[in-house]
């Protein structure tokens, strides 16, 4: 096998590596993390990725002079595993966090005209850090703001370890806690749709409570937002690849694993076109559907449950204007189909004009709409939101569609998500969809990779590398 990217085959001669081999299948964030963690512990690792690049669901591609992300990705300060990952690949400076949470929220459906509000935090301790921002949030009435405060405190009191939370839906819980449809739209869904990829009524209370408790009600800085100021591929492909190479991982892209099977000697055979790899440890870091197809008999008690984990789409709408129409790095919108808008001009390499990316989560109704229909809908909406867009010329308009962007965070999904360990020795699962307690995020992917590597290392009797992110192992 050759990967065409400069890293060469056999690792048999690498000094300091004693005879343990692992194959990690899937070069998304989960697989990259597992590969790095195993290699850092002295295991010989081969990472196999079917596509021509690493990064899985968070990648970039070229469109003329633009480097485009398949979808805008953000993370929060509380995403400690993803931040560890950024450090590990030496990418932290390229995806900085805001000094302090500050989200401009523009509502264009008010009778009195356009209105800008802000979700910001103070230096005060939790939950007072959001108190002033909530008290002055113009998109809710005074009574709604008071009720939001009470619901937030009730949410803070929920026990995330209580499995019954996963069976309930967040929308019903919000309604039962006095939240109006407006409060759901202008606050809870504004944050929840972007982080869970579902509206409150379609989301597990357990996952929603996890997001809001961890992000808004744990540490004052927990929800400060970070995002890549470079193309995602710079982080998740180029820098990840560099880190893997220096850790001694053999990386093969454009290589699909077709089957994995246990051998009589307790090792594993991993089949790729033209080659059979042997390994003591296999980490299957692919999406749930592919994991189901590759899992050998007996690996899980109820493998068909993996097929019950649904998926949810995210649509990104990309618009290049001939001039600057937005003077902020990003904002969220209300009273329009537009959800979140990011300025990607600098990151994309565009030299003239401005490039905006609209991130549209829970996009079930739009994901298959023709580009022309989306153009007809979104360009006028952008003109309503950004008056300067009215005089600007649209130089390019295109969309990226990720139909299976995340697992669907529906009530009951928690009992379907398996942990890192399977029932067969030497085989582990990773992926944002596994039982990390997090919704389908980069954070969940990295945590799952750490858990899988941690479980594998303990079975191999090897110490975890000292610098490895510490995650409580999922069951
Ligand atoms: C448009 C969009 C926006 C998003 N926004 C955010 C966000 O703002 N913040 C956030 O935290 N998360 C966001 N996410 C979610 C985040 O990208 C994912 O949760 C995360 O990247 C999943 O990583 P993973 O490693 O678990 O899986 P994947 O990225 O799916 O990686 C699995 C890899 O396995 C490979 N593979 C599959 N089968 C085989 C095989 N047989 N052989 C070899 N390789 C195989 C695939 O090609 C893939 O590269 C977004 C996702 C999308 C699509």
Short mmCIF file of C-alpha atoms and ligand atoms in Angstrom, two decimals:
data_model
loop_
_atom_site.label_atom_id
_atom_site.label_comp_id
_atom_site.label_asym_id
_atom_site.label_seq_id
_atom_site.Cartn_x
_atom_site.Cartn_y
_atom_site.Cartn_z
CA UNK A 1 0.00 0.00 0.00
CA UNK A 2 1.13 3.53 -0.61
CA UNK A 3 -0.55 6.59 0.68
CA UNK A 4 0.98 9.05 -1.72
CA UNK A 5 1.68 11.41 1.19
CA UNK A 6 5.20 10.57 2.04
CA UNK A 7 5.07 8.11 4.92
CA UNK A 8 6.59 4.77 4.19
CA UNK A 9 5.53 1.22 5.00
CA UNK A 10 7.05 -1.11 7.55
CA UNK A 11 7.57 -0.11 11.13
CA UNK A 12 9.29 -3.34 12.07
CA UNK A 13 12.62 -1.53 12.39
CA UNK A 14 11.54 1.39 14.53
CA UNK A 15 13.73 1.29 17.63
CA UNK A 16 12.05 1.16 21.02
CA UNK A 17 8.91 -0.51 19.69
CA UNK A 18 8.29 -3.92 21.15
CA UNK A 19 6.09 -6.49 19.53
CA UNK A 20 2.56 -5.14 19.84
CA UNK A 21 0.65 -4.06 16.80
CA UNK A 22 -2.55 -2.12 16.45
CA UNK A 23 -4.62 -1.28 13.43
CA UNK A 24 -6.90 1.74 13.74
CA UNK A 25 -9.64 1.84 11.11
CA UNK A 26 -10.96 5.32 10.29
CA UNK A 27 -8.93 8.54 10.10
CA UNK A 28 -11.49 10.91 11.62
CA UNK A 29 -10.73 12.63 14.92
CA UNK A 30 -11.57 9.47 16.88
CA UNK A 31 -9.19 7.30 14.88
CA UNK A 32 -6.39 9.88 14.78
CA UNK A 33 -6.63 10.25 18.56
CA UNK A 34 -6.61 6.51 19.19
CA UNK A 35 -3.64 6.08 16.85
CA UNK A 36 -1.65 8.85 18.54
CA UNK A 37 -2.45 7.55 22.03
CA UNK A 38 -1.44 3.99 21.19
CA UNK A 39 1.73 5.06 19.39
CA UNK A 40 2.67 7.35 22.29
CA UNK A 41 2.46 4.26 24.52
CA UNK A 42 4.94 2.41 22.31
CA UNK A 43 2.51 0.32 20.25
CA UNK A 44 3.20 -0.11 16.51
CA UNK A 45 0.19 1.48 14.86
CA UNK A 46 -1.20 1.43 11.33
CA UNK A 47 -4.01 3.90 10.67
CA UNK A 48 -6.23 3.08 7.71
CA UNK A 49 -8.51 5.68 6.11
CA UNK A 50 -10.72 5.08 3.10
CA UNK A 51 -10.70 8.64 1.79
CA UNK A 52 -7.72 10.54 0.36
CA UNK A 53 -7.32 12.60 3.53
CA UNK A 54 -7.61 12.50 7.28
CA UNK A 55 -10.20 14.42 9.29
CA UNK A 56 -13.37 12.43 8.59
CA UNK A 57 -16.43 14.66 8.89
CA UNK A 58 -14.40 17.80 9.57
CA UNK A 59 -12.41 18.51 6.41
CA UNK A 60 -11.62 21.06 3.70
CA UNK A 61 -11.56 21.03 -0.07
CA UNK A 62 -10.45 23.36 -2.82
CA UNK A 63 -12.87 25.34 -4.98
CA UNK A 64 -10.90 27.59 -7.31
CA UNK A 65 -8.96 30.00 -5.12
CA UNK A 66 -11.07 29.16 -2.06
CA UNK A 67 -10.23 26.55 0.54
CA UNK A 68 -13.65 25.55 1.82
CA UNK A 69 -14.61 23.69 4.99
CA UNK A 70 -17.31 21.07 4.46
CA UNK A 71 -19.07 22.68 7.42
CA UNK A 72 -18.32 25.40 9.92
CA UNK A 73 -17.02 23.80 13.12
CA UNK A 74 -16.80 25.45 16.53
CA UNK A 75 -15.81 24.16 19.93
CA UNK A 76 -16.16 25.49 23.46
CA UNK A 77 -13.63 26.04 26.21
CA UNK A 78 -15.24 23.12 28.07
CA UNK A 79 -14.23 20.80 25.20
CA UNK A 80 -11.14 19.76 27.11
CA UNK A 81 -10.42 16.65 25.06
CA UNK A 82 -10.54 18.46 21.73
CA UNK A 83 -8.31 21.17 23.20
CA UNK A 84 -5.90 18.44 24.29
CA UNK A 85 -6.01 17.13 20.72
CA UNK A 86 -5.24 20.58 19.30
CA UNK A 87 -2.26 20.81 21.64
CA UNK A 88 -1.10 17.32 20.70
CA UNK A 89 -1.04 18.20 17.00
CA UNK A 90 0.40 21.65 17.73
CA UNK A 91 -2.68 23.38 16.35
CA UNK A 92 -3.93 25.37 19.35
CA UNK A 93 -2.78 28.74 18.04
CA UNK A 94 -4.64 28.14 14.77
CA UNK A 95 -8.03 27.62 16.45
CA UNK A 96 -8.12 30.19 19.24
CA UNK A 97 -10.89 30.66 21.79
CA UNK A 98 -12.67 33.95 22.40
CA UNK A 99 -11.32 35.69 25.51
CA UNK A 100 -14.86 35.72 26.78
CA UNK A 101 -18.17 34.31 25.48
CA UNK A 102 -19.76 36.91 23.22
CA UNK A 103 -22.42 35.92 20.69
CA UNK A 104 -24.17 38.66 18.71
CA UNK A 105 -27.79 37.62 18.10
CA UNK A 106 -29.61 39.60 15.40
CA UNK A 107 -33.41 39.43 15.22
CA UNK A 108 -34.97 40.76 12.02
CA UNK A 109 -38.60 39.86 12.69
CA UNK A 110 -39.37 42.41 15.40
CA UNK A 111 -42.22 44.87 14.79
CA UNK A 112 -39.85 47.70 15.75
CA UNK A 113 -37.22 46.58 13.21
CA UNK A 114 -33.87 44.80 13.37
CA UNK A 115 -32.54 44.32 16.89
CA UNK A 116 -29.14 43.15 18.02
CA UNK A 117 -28.76 41.35 21.33
CA UNK A 118 -25.75 39.66 22.86
CA UNK A 119 -25.13 36.54 24.87
CA UNK A 120 -22.08 37.43 26.92
CA UNK A 121 -20.52 36.44 30.16
CA UNK A 122 -19.08 38.41 33.07
CA UNK A 123 -16.23 37.57 35.39
CA UNK A 124 -18.75 36.56 38.07
CA UNK A 125 -19.10 33.00 39.35
CA UNK A 126 -21.66 30.57 37.88
CA UNK A 127 -24.59 31.17 37.35
CA UNK A 128 -24.21 34.92 37.89
CA UNK A 129 -21.71 35.08 35.00
CA UNK A 130 -24.66 35.07 32.59
CA UNK A 131 -27.01 37.05 34.80
CA UNK A 132 -26.40 40.51 33.34
CA UNK A 133 -26.52 39.24 29.77
CA UNK A 134 -29.80 37.42 30.40
CA UNK A 135 -31.27 40.39 32.24
CA UNK A 136 -30.64 42.62 29.23
CA UNK A 137 -31.27 40.08 26.45
CA UNK A 138 -33.69 42.02 24.24
CA UNK A 139 -35.15 39.03 22.41
CA UNK A 140 -37.17 37.88 25.43
CA UNK A 141 -39.72 39.66 27.62
CA UNK A 142 -38.91 40.38 31.24
CA UNK A 143 -41.16 37.52 32.37
CA UNK A 144 -39.52 35.12 29.88
CA UNK A 145 -36.06 36.09 31.12
CA UNK A 146 -37.04 35.38 34.71
CA UNK A 147 -38.45 32.01 33.71
CA UNK A 148 -35.28 31.18 31.75
CA UNK A 149 -33.28 31.83 34.91
CA UNK A 150 -35.48 29.47 36.91
CA UNK A 151 -35.30 26.74 34.23
CA UNK A 152 -31.50 27.10 34.11
CA UNK A 153 -31.33 26.50 37.85
CA UNK A 154 -33.62 23.46 37.51
CA UNK A 155 -31.38 22.16 34.71
CA UNK A 156 -28.33 22.65 36.90
CA UNK A 157 -29.96 20.40 39.50
CA UNK A 158 -30.45 17.48 37.09
CA UNK A 159 -28.28 14.44 37.72
CA UNK A 160 -26.60 13.57 34.43
CA UNK A 161 -26.01 10.03 35.69
CA UNK A 162 -29.78 9.47 35.90
CA UNK A 163 -30.59 7.25 32.87
CA UNK A 164 -34.26 8.31 32.87
CA UNK A 165 -33.21 11.72 31.51
CA UNK A 166 -32.28 10.12 28.21
CA UNK A 167 -35.81 8.78 27.72
CA UNK A 168 -37.41 12.25 27.94
CA UNK A 169 -37.36 14.97 25.33
CA UNK A 170 -35.90 18.37 26.07
CA UNK A 171 -38.80 20.29 24.52
CA UNK A 172 -41.37 18.77 26.90
CA UNK A 173 -39.08 19.44 29.84
CA UNK A 174 -38.71 23.09 28.80
CA UNK A 175 -42.48 23.46 28.40
CA UNK A 176 -43.02 21.87 31.82
CA UNK A 177 -40.57 24.43 33.21
CA UNK A 178 -42.50 27.40 31.90
CA UNK A 179 -40.55 28.10 28.73
CA UNK A 180 -42.59 29.81 26.01
CA UNK A 181 -42.20 28.95 22.33
CA UNK A 182 -40.35 32.26 21.97
CA UNK A 183 -37.90 31.42 24.77
CA UNK A 184 -37.20 28.08 23.12
CA UNK A 185 -36.61 29.73 19.74
CA UNK A 186 -34.63 32.75 20.91
CA UNK A 187 -32.47 31.05 23.51
CA UNK A 188 -32.66 27.30 24.08
CA UNK A 189 -32.78 26.28 20.41
CA UNK A 190 -30.37 29.02 19.40
CA UNK A 191 -27.68 27.19 21.39
CA UNK A 192 -29.20 23.68 21.35
CA UNK A 193 -29.73 23.29 17.60
CA UNK A 194 -26.12 24.25 16.91
CA UNK A 195 -24.68 21.92 19.54
CA UNK A 196 -27.12 18.99 19.42
CA UNK A 197 -28.15 19.18 15.75
CA UNK A 198 -31.82 18.86 16.75
CA UNK A 199 -34.58 21.14 17.97
CA UNK A 200 -35.49 20.76 21.63
CA UNK A 201 -38.54 18.61 20.90
CA UNK A 202 -36.38 16.07 19.06
CA UNK A 203 -33.52 16.00 21.56
CA UNK A 204 -32.81 13.76 24.51
CA UNK A 205 -33.11 15.64 27.80
CA UNK A 206 -29.98 13.81 28.96
CA UNK A 207 -27.85 15.12 26.09
CA UNK A 208 -29.35 18.60 26.24
CA UNK A 209 -28.81 18.80 29.99
CA UNK A 210 -25.23 17.65 29.47
CA UNK A 211 -24.60 20.42 26.92
CA UNK A 212 -26.22 23.22 28.91
CA UNK A 213 -24.84 22.13 32.29
CA UNK A 214 -21.31 21.67 31.00
CA UNK A 215 -21.29 24.65 28.66
CA UNK A 216 -23.23 27.26 30.56
CA UNK A 217 -23.48 26.17 34.16
CA UNK A 218 -20.14 24.61 35.12
CA UNK A 219 -17.30 27.10 34.85
CA UNK A 220 -17.69 30.79 33.92
CA UNK A 221 -15.50 30.39 30.83
CA UNK A 222 -16.88 27.03 29.74
CA UNK A 223 -18.89 28.35 26.78
CA UNK A 224 -16.23 30.65 25.32
CA UNK A 225 -16.23 29.77 21.63
CA UNK A 226 -13.26 28.66 19.56
CA UNK A 227 -12.98 27.95 15.86
CA UNK A 228 -10.33 27.29 13.26
CA UNK A 229 -8.88 30.43 11.73
CA UNK A 230 -7.37 28.21 9.06
CA UNK A 231 -9.06 25.58 6.90
CA UNK A 232 -10.06 22.51 8.94
CA UNK A 233 -7.82 20.39 6.73
CA UNK A 234 -4.81 22.31 7.99
CA UNK A 235 -5.55 20.98 11.48
CA UNK A 236 -7.23 17.62 11.02
CA UNK A 237 -5.28 16.49 7.97
CA UNK A 238 -1.91 18.26 7.64
CA UNK A 239 -0.99 18.83 11.29
CA UNK A 240 -2.59 15.56 12.41
CA UNK A 241 -0.62 13.75 9.75
CA UNK A 242 2.59 15.42 10.90
CA UNK A 243 1.95 14.36 14.51
CA UNK A 244 1.15 10.80 13.43
CA UNK A 245 4.30 10.62 11.33
CA UNK A 246 6.48 11.81 14.17
CA UNK A 247 4.81 9.36 16.56
CA UNK A 248 5.80 6.57 14.13
CA UNK A 249 2.28 5.73 12.96
CA UNK A 250 2.04 4.22 9.50
CA UNK A 251 -0.85 6.03 7.85
CA UNK A 252 -2.59 4.70 4.78
CA UNK A 253 -5.21 6.83 3.07
CA UNK A 254 -7.35 5.81 0.06
CA UNK A 255 -7.46 2.38 1.65
CA UNK A 256 -10.75 0.81 2.72
CA UNK A 257 -10.90 -2.02 5.17
CA UNK A 258 -13.19 -4.70 3.78
CA UNK A 259 -13.29 -7.11 6.74
CA UNK A 260 -11.79 -7.85 10.13
CA UNK A 261 -11.64 -11.29 11.64
CA UNK A 262 -10.17 -12.94 14.73
CA UNK A 263 -7.47 -15.55 14.25
CA UNK A 264 -6.90 -18.71 16.22
CA UNK A 265 -3.71 -17.35 17.78
CA UNK A 266 -5.70 -14.52 19.42
CA UNK A 267 -4.58 -11.92 16.90
CA UNK A 268 -6.65 -10.09 14.30
CA UNK A 269 -6.64 -10.04 10.52
CA UNK A 270 -7.58 -6.80 8.86
CA UNK A 271 -8.31 -7.08 5.17
CA UNK A 272 -7.62 -4.22 2.78
CA UNK A 273 -7.41 -4.53 -1.00
CA UNK A 274 -4.25 -6.47 -1.81
CA UNK A 275 -3.03 -6.93 1.76
CA UNK A 276 -3.90 -8.59 5.05
CA UNK A 277 -2.66 -6.81 8.15
CA UNK A 278 -2.11 -8.68 11.41
CA UNK A 279 -2.63 -6.99 14.75
CA UNK A 280 -3.07 -7.64 18.47
CA UNK A 281 -5.45 -4.70 18.74
CA UNK A 282 -8.01 -3.27 16.36
CA UNK A 283 -9.78 0.02 16.96
CA UNK A 284 -12.82 0.45 14.77
CA UNK A 285 -13.24 4.23 14.52
CA UNK A 286 -15.82 4.46 11.74
CA UNK A 287 -19.46 5.61 11.74
CA UNK A 288 -22.04 3.32 13.31
CA UNK A 289 -23.33 1.89 10.00
CA UNK A 290 -19.82 0.95 8.83
CA UNK A 291 -19.00 -0.41 12.29
CA UNK A 292 -22.05 -2.67 12.07
CA UNK A 293 -20.91 -3.96 8.68
CA UNK A 294 -17.36 -4.70 9.88
CA UNK A 295 -18.06 -6.08 13.37
CA UNK A 296 -17.39 -9.80 13.67
CA UNK A 297 -20.05 -12.09 15.17
CA UNK A 298 -20.29 -11.94 18.94
CA UNK A 299 -18.59 -8.55 19.27
CA UNK A 300 -21.67 -6.89 20.76
CA UNK A 301 -24.71 -8.35 22.51
CA UNK A 302 -27.11 -6.48 20.24
CA UNK A 303 -25.19 -5.20 17.21
CA UNK A 304 -28.44 -4.35 15.39
CA UNK A 305 -28.88 -1.52 17.90
CA UNK A 306 -26.16 0.35 16.02
CA UNK A 307 -28.57 0.59 13.09
CA UNK A 308 -31.19 2.15 15.34
CA UNK A 309 -28.93 5.13 16.00
CA UNK A 310 -30.30 7.66 13.53
CA UNK A 311 -28.41 10.39 11.73
CA UNK A 312 -29.08 14.10 11.28
CA UNK A 313 -28.01 16.44 8.46
CA UNK A 314 -26.20 19.78 8.44
CA UNK A 315 -26.30 22.10 5.45
CA UNK A 316 -23.74 24.84 4.85
CA UNK A 317 -24.56 27.68 2.47
CA UNK A 318 -21.50 29.49 1.09
CA UNK A 319 -21.69 32.99 -0.38
CA UNK A 320 -18.83 35.05 -1.78
CA UNK A 321 -19.55 38.77 -2.13
CA UNK A 322 -17.49 41.27 -4.07
CA UNK A 323 -17.13 43.42 -0.97
CA UNK A 324 -17.29 43.32 2.79
CA UNK A 325 -20.87 43.03 4.02
CA UNK A 326 -20.29 41.79 7.59
CA UNK A 327 -17.95 43.39 10.09
CA UNK A 328 -18.08 40.71 12.83
CA UNK A 329 -16.43 37.31 12.80
CA UNK A 330 -19.81 35.62 13.26
CA UNK A 331 -23.37 36.08 14.51
CA UNK A 332 -26.55 34.10 15.13
CA UNK A 333 -29.88 35.08 13.62
CA UNK A 334 -33.53 35.03 14.65
CA UNK A 335 -36.71 35.61 12.66
CA UNK A 336 -35.18 34.13 9.50
CA UNK A 337 -34.24 30.66 8.28
CA UNK A 338 -30.57 31.72 8.63
CA UNK A 339 -29.06 30.22 11.80
CA UNK A 340 -25.35 31.08 12.24
CA UNK A 341 -23.17 33.11 9.86
CA UNK A 342 -19.36 33.03 9.89
CA UNK A 343 -16.85 35.18 8.03
CA UNK A 344 -14.46 32.68 6.40
CA UNK A 345 -12.64 35.19 4.18
CA UNK A 346 -9.19 35.00 5.74
CA UNK A 347 -9.29 31.27 6.45
CA UNK A 348 -10.29 30.47 2.88
CA UNK A 349 -7.54 32.46 1.22
CA UNK A 350 -9.98 34.77 -0.59
CA UNK A 351 -8.19 37.95 -1.63
CA UNK A 352 -11.01 40.25 -2.74
CA UNK A 353 -14.47 40.55 -1.26
CA UNK A 354 -15.93 38.55 1.59
CA UNK A 355 -16.82 34.87 1.98
CA UNK A 356 -19.62 33.98 4.40
CA UNK A 357 -20.56 30.47 5.48
CA UNK A 358 -24.05 29.84 6.87
CA UNK A 359 -24.25 26.83 9.16
CA UNK A 360 -27.73 25.32 9.08
CA UNK A 361 -28.16 22.51 11.60
CA UNK A 362 -31.07 20.07 11.91
CA UNK A 363 -31.54 20.68 8.19
CA UNK A 364 -33.86 17.76 7.45
CA UNK A 365 -36.23 19.93 5.41
CA UNK A 366 -33.58 21.55 3.23
CA UNK A 367 -30.79 19.05 2.83
CA UNK A 368 -32.02 17.80 -0.56
CA UNK A 369 -33.28 21.09 -1.97
CA UNK A 370 -31.73 22.21 -5.25
CA UNK A 371 -29.05 24.89 -5.07
CA UNK A 372 -31.25 27.30 -7.04
CA UNK A 373 -34.04 27.07 -4.45
CA UNK A 374 -31.58 27.59 -1.60
CA UNK A 375 -30.09 30.57 -3.40
CA UNK A 376 -33.53 32.09 -3.87
CA UNK A 377 -34.24 31.67 -0.16
CA UNK A 378 -30.94 32.64 1.43
CA UNK A 379 -29.68 35.60 -0.61
CA UNK A 380 -32.72 37.78 0.23
CA UNK A 381 -32.45 36.69 3.88
CA UNK A 382 -28.83 37.80 3.97
CA UNK A 383 -29.86 41.12 2.50
CA UNK A 384 -32.39 41.53 5.30
CA UNK A 385 -29.76 40.67 7.89
CA UNK A 386 -26.86 42.58 6.35
CA UNK A 387 -27.95 45.81 4.63
CA UNK A 388 -24.57 46.14 2.90
CA UNK A 389 -25.30 42.90 1.03
CA UNK A 390 -28.05 44.71 -0.91
CA UNK A 391 -25.51 46.64 -2.97
CA UNK A 392 -23.00 43.82 -3.18
CA UNK A 393 -22.55 41.44 -6.07
CA UNK A 394 -22.61 37.71 -5.39
CA UNK A 395 -19.51 36.25 -6.99
CA UNK A 396 -20.14 32.64 -5.94
CA UNK A 397 -22.91 30.70 -4.25
CA UNK A 398 -22.70 27.01 -3.43
CA UNK A 399 -23.75 24.58 -0.73
CA UNK A 400 -22.20 21.64 1.07
CA UNK A 401 -24.52 18.90 2.28
CA UNK A 402 -23.64 16.46 5.05
CA UNK A 403 -26.61 14.12 5.25
CA UNK A 404 -25.14 12.08 8.09
CA UNK A 405 -23.34 14.90 9.85
CA UNK A 406 -24.10 13.64 13.35
CA UNK A 407 -25.98 10.88 15.07
CA UNK A 408 -29.51 11.99 15.85
CA UNK A 409 -29.63 12.92 19.56
CA UNK A 410 -33.17 11.56 19.93
CA UNK A 411 -34.63 10.51 23.28
CA UNK A 412 -33.51 6.96 24.00
CA UNK A 413 -30.32 7.15 21.94
CA UNK A 414 -28.18 6.80 25.06
CA UNK A 415 -29.04 3.13 25.56
CA UNK A 416 -28.03 2.39 21.95
CA UNK A 417 -24.50 3.84 22.18
CA UNK A 418 -21.91 1.18 22.98
CA UNK A 419 -18.78 1.83 25.02
CA UNK A 420 -15.22 1.35 23.79
CA UNK A 421 -14.93 -2.30 24.80
CA UNK A 422 -16.50 -5.07 22.73
CA UNK A 423 -17.09 -8.63 23.89
CA UNK A 424 -14.14 -9.92 21.90
CA UNK A 425 -10.64 -9.36 23.24
CA UNK A 426 -8.52 -6.93 21.29
CA UNK A 427 -11.37 -5.17 19.45
CA UNK A 428 -12.45 -1.66 20.48
CA UNK A 429 -14.93 0.89 19.21
CA UNK A 430 -14.42 4.63 18.82
CA UNK A 431 -16.40 7.40 17.17
CA UNK A 432 -18.39 10.42 18.23
CA UNK A 433 -21.47 8.17 18.30
CA UNK A 434 -20.12 5.81 20.99
CA UNK A 435 -21.01 6.19 24.68
CA UNK A 436 -19.05 9.29 25.62
CA UNK A 437 -21.97 11.14 27.20
CA UNK A 438 -21.45 13.95 24.65
CA UNK A 439 -23.48 14.73 21.54
CA UNK A 440 -21.83 14.11 18.16
CA UNK A 441 -19.01 16.61 18.36
CA UNK A 442 -15.27 16.79 17.85
CA UNK A 443 -15.05 16.56 21.63
CA UNK A 444 -16.98 13.29 21.64
CA UNK A 445 -14.81 11.90 18.85
CA UNK A 446 -11.56 12.68 20.69
CA UNK A 447 -12.91 11.34 23.99
CA UNK A 448 -13.94 8.12 22.27
CA UNK A 449 -10.47 7.72 20.77
CA UNK A 450 -8.87 8.21 24.18
CA UNK A 451 -11.25 5.69 25.76
CA UNK A 452 -10.60 3.08 23.09
CA UNK A 453 -6.83 3.51 23.36
CA UNK A 454 -7.01 3.47 27.16
CA UNK A 455 -8.99 0.22 27.18
CA UNK A 456 -6.61 -1.34 24.64
CA UNK A 457 -3.52 -0.31 26.61
CA UNK A 458 -4.87 -1.73 29.83
CA UNK A 459 -5.60 -5.05 28.06
CA UNK A 460 -2.08 -5.02 26.63
CA UNK A 461 -0.70 -4.32 30.11
CA UNK A 462 0.87 -1.07 29.00
CA UNK A 463 0.82 2.17 30.92
CA UNK A 464 -1.12 5.06 29.46
CA UNK A 465 1.18 7.81 28.20
CA UNK A 466 1.49 10.43 30.94
CA UNK A 467 0.34 13.28 28.74
CA UNK A 468 -2.80 11.46 27.50
CA UNK A 469 -6.07 13.26 28.12
CA UNK A 470 -7.77 11.74 31.14
CA UNK A 471 -11.27 10.58 30.31
CA UNK A 472 -13.44 8.53 32.61
CA UNK A 473 -13.80 5.35 30.65
CA UNK A 474 -17.24 4.69 29.25
CA UNK A 475 -18.75 1.35 30.19
C1 LIG B 1 -21.22 19.98 8.60
C2 LIG B 1 -20.79 19.54 9.97
C3 LIG B 1 -20.70 20.48 10.98
C4 LIG B 1 -20.29 20.08 12.26
N1 LIG B 1 -20.13 21.03 13.21
C5 LIG B 1 -19.55 20.69 14.37
C6 LIG B 1 -19.19 21.69 15.31
O1 LIG B 1 -19.41 22.89 15.09
N2 LIG B 1 -18.56 21.30 16.45
C7 LIG B 1 -18.28 19.99 16.71
O2 LIG B 1 -17.68 19.70 17.76
N3 LIG B 1 -18.63 19.00 15.85
C8 LIG B 1 -19.25 19.33 14.69
N4 LIG B 1 -19.56 18.35 13.78
C9 LIG B 1 -19.41 16.95 14.17
C10 LIG B 1 -17.96 16.45 14.06
O3 LIG B 1 -17.42 16.78 12.80
C11 LIG B 1 -17.97 14.92 14.21
O4 LIG B 1 -18.65 14.55 15.39
C12 LIG B 1 -16.57 14.33 14.30
O5 LIG B 1 -15.71 14.87 13.32
C13 LIG B 1 -16.69 12.80 14.10
O6 LIG B 1 -15.43 12.21 14.14
P1 LIG B 1 -15.28 10.63 14.13
O7 LIG B 1 -13.84 10.34 14.08
O8 LIG B 1 -16.09 10.05 15.22
O9 LIG B 1 -16.01 10.11 12.80
P2 LIG B 1 -15.76 10.43 11.27
O10 LIG B 1 -15.32 11.82 11.12
O11 LIG B 1 -17.00 9.98 10.57
O12 LIG B 1 -14.54 9.48 10.85
C14 LIG B 1 -14.70 8.15 10.43
C15 LIG B 1 -13.70 7.88 9.33
O13 LIG B 1 -13.74 6.49 9.01
C16 LIG B 1 -13.51 6.36 7.62
N5 LIG B 1 -13.98 5.03 7.23
C17 LIG B 1 -15.25 4.55 7.22
N6 LIG B 1 -15.27 3.26 6.82
C18 LIG B 1 -13.98 2.91 6.58
C19 LIG B 1 -13.36 1.70 6.14
N7 LIG B 1 -14.07 0.60 5.89
N8 LIG B 1 -12.01 1.69 5.99
C20 LIG B 1 -11.27 2.80 6.25
N9 LIG B 1 -11.82 3.98 6.67
C21 LIG B 1 -13.16 4.03 6.83
C22 LIG B 1 -14.32 7.50 7.03
O14 LIG B 1 -13.88 7.81 5.71
C23 LIG B 1 -14.04 8.62 8.03
O15 LIG B 1 -12.91 9.39 7.66
C24 LIG B 1 -20.01 18.72 12.51
C25 LIG B 1 -20.12 17.78 11.49
C26 LIG B 1 -20.49 18.18 10.24
C27 LIG B 1 -20.54 17.16 9.14
#
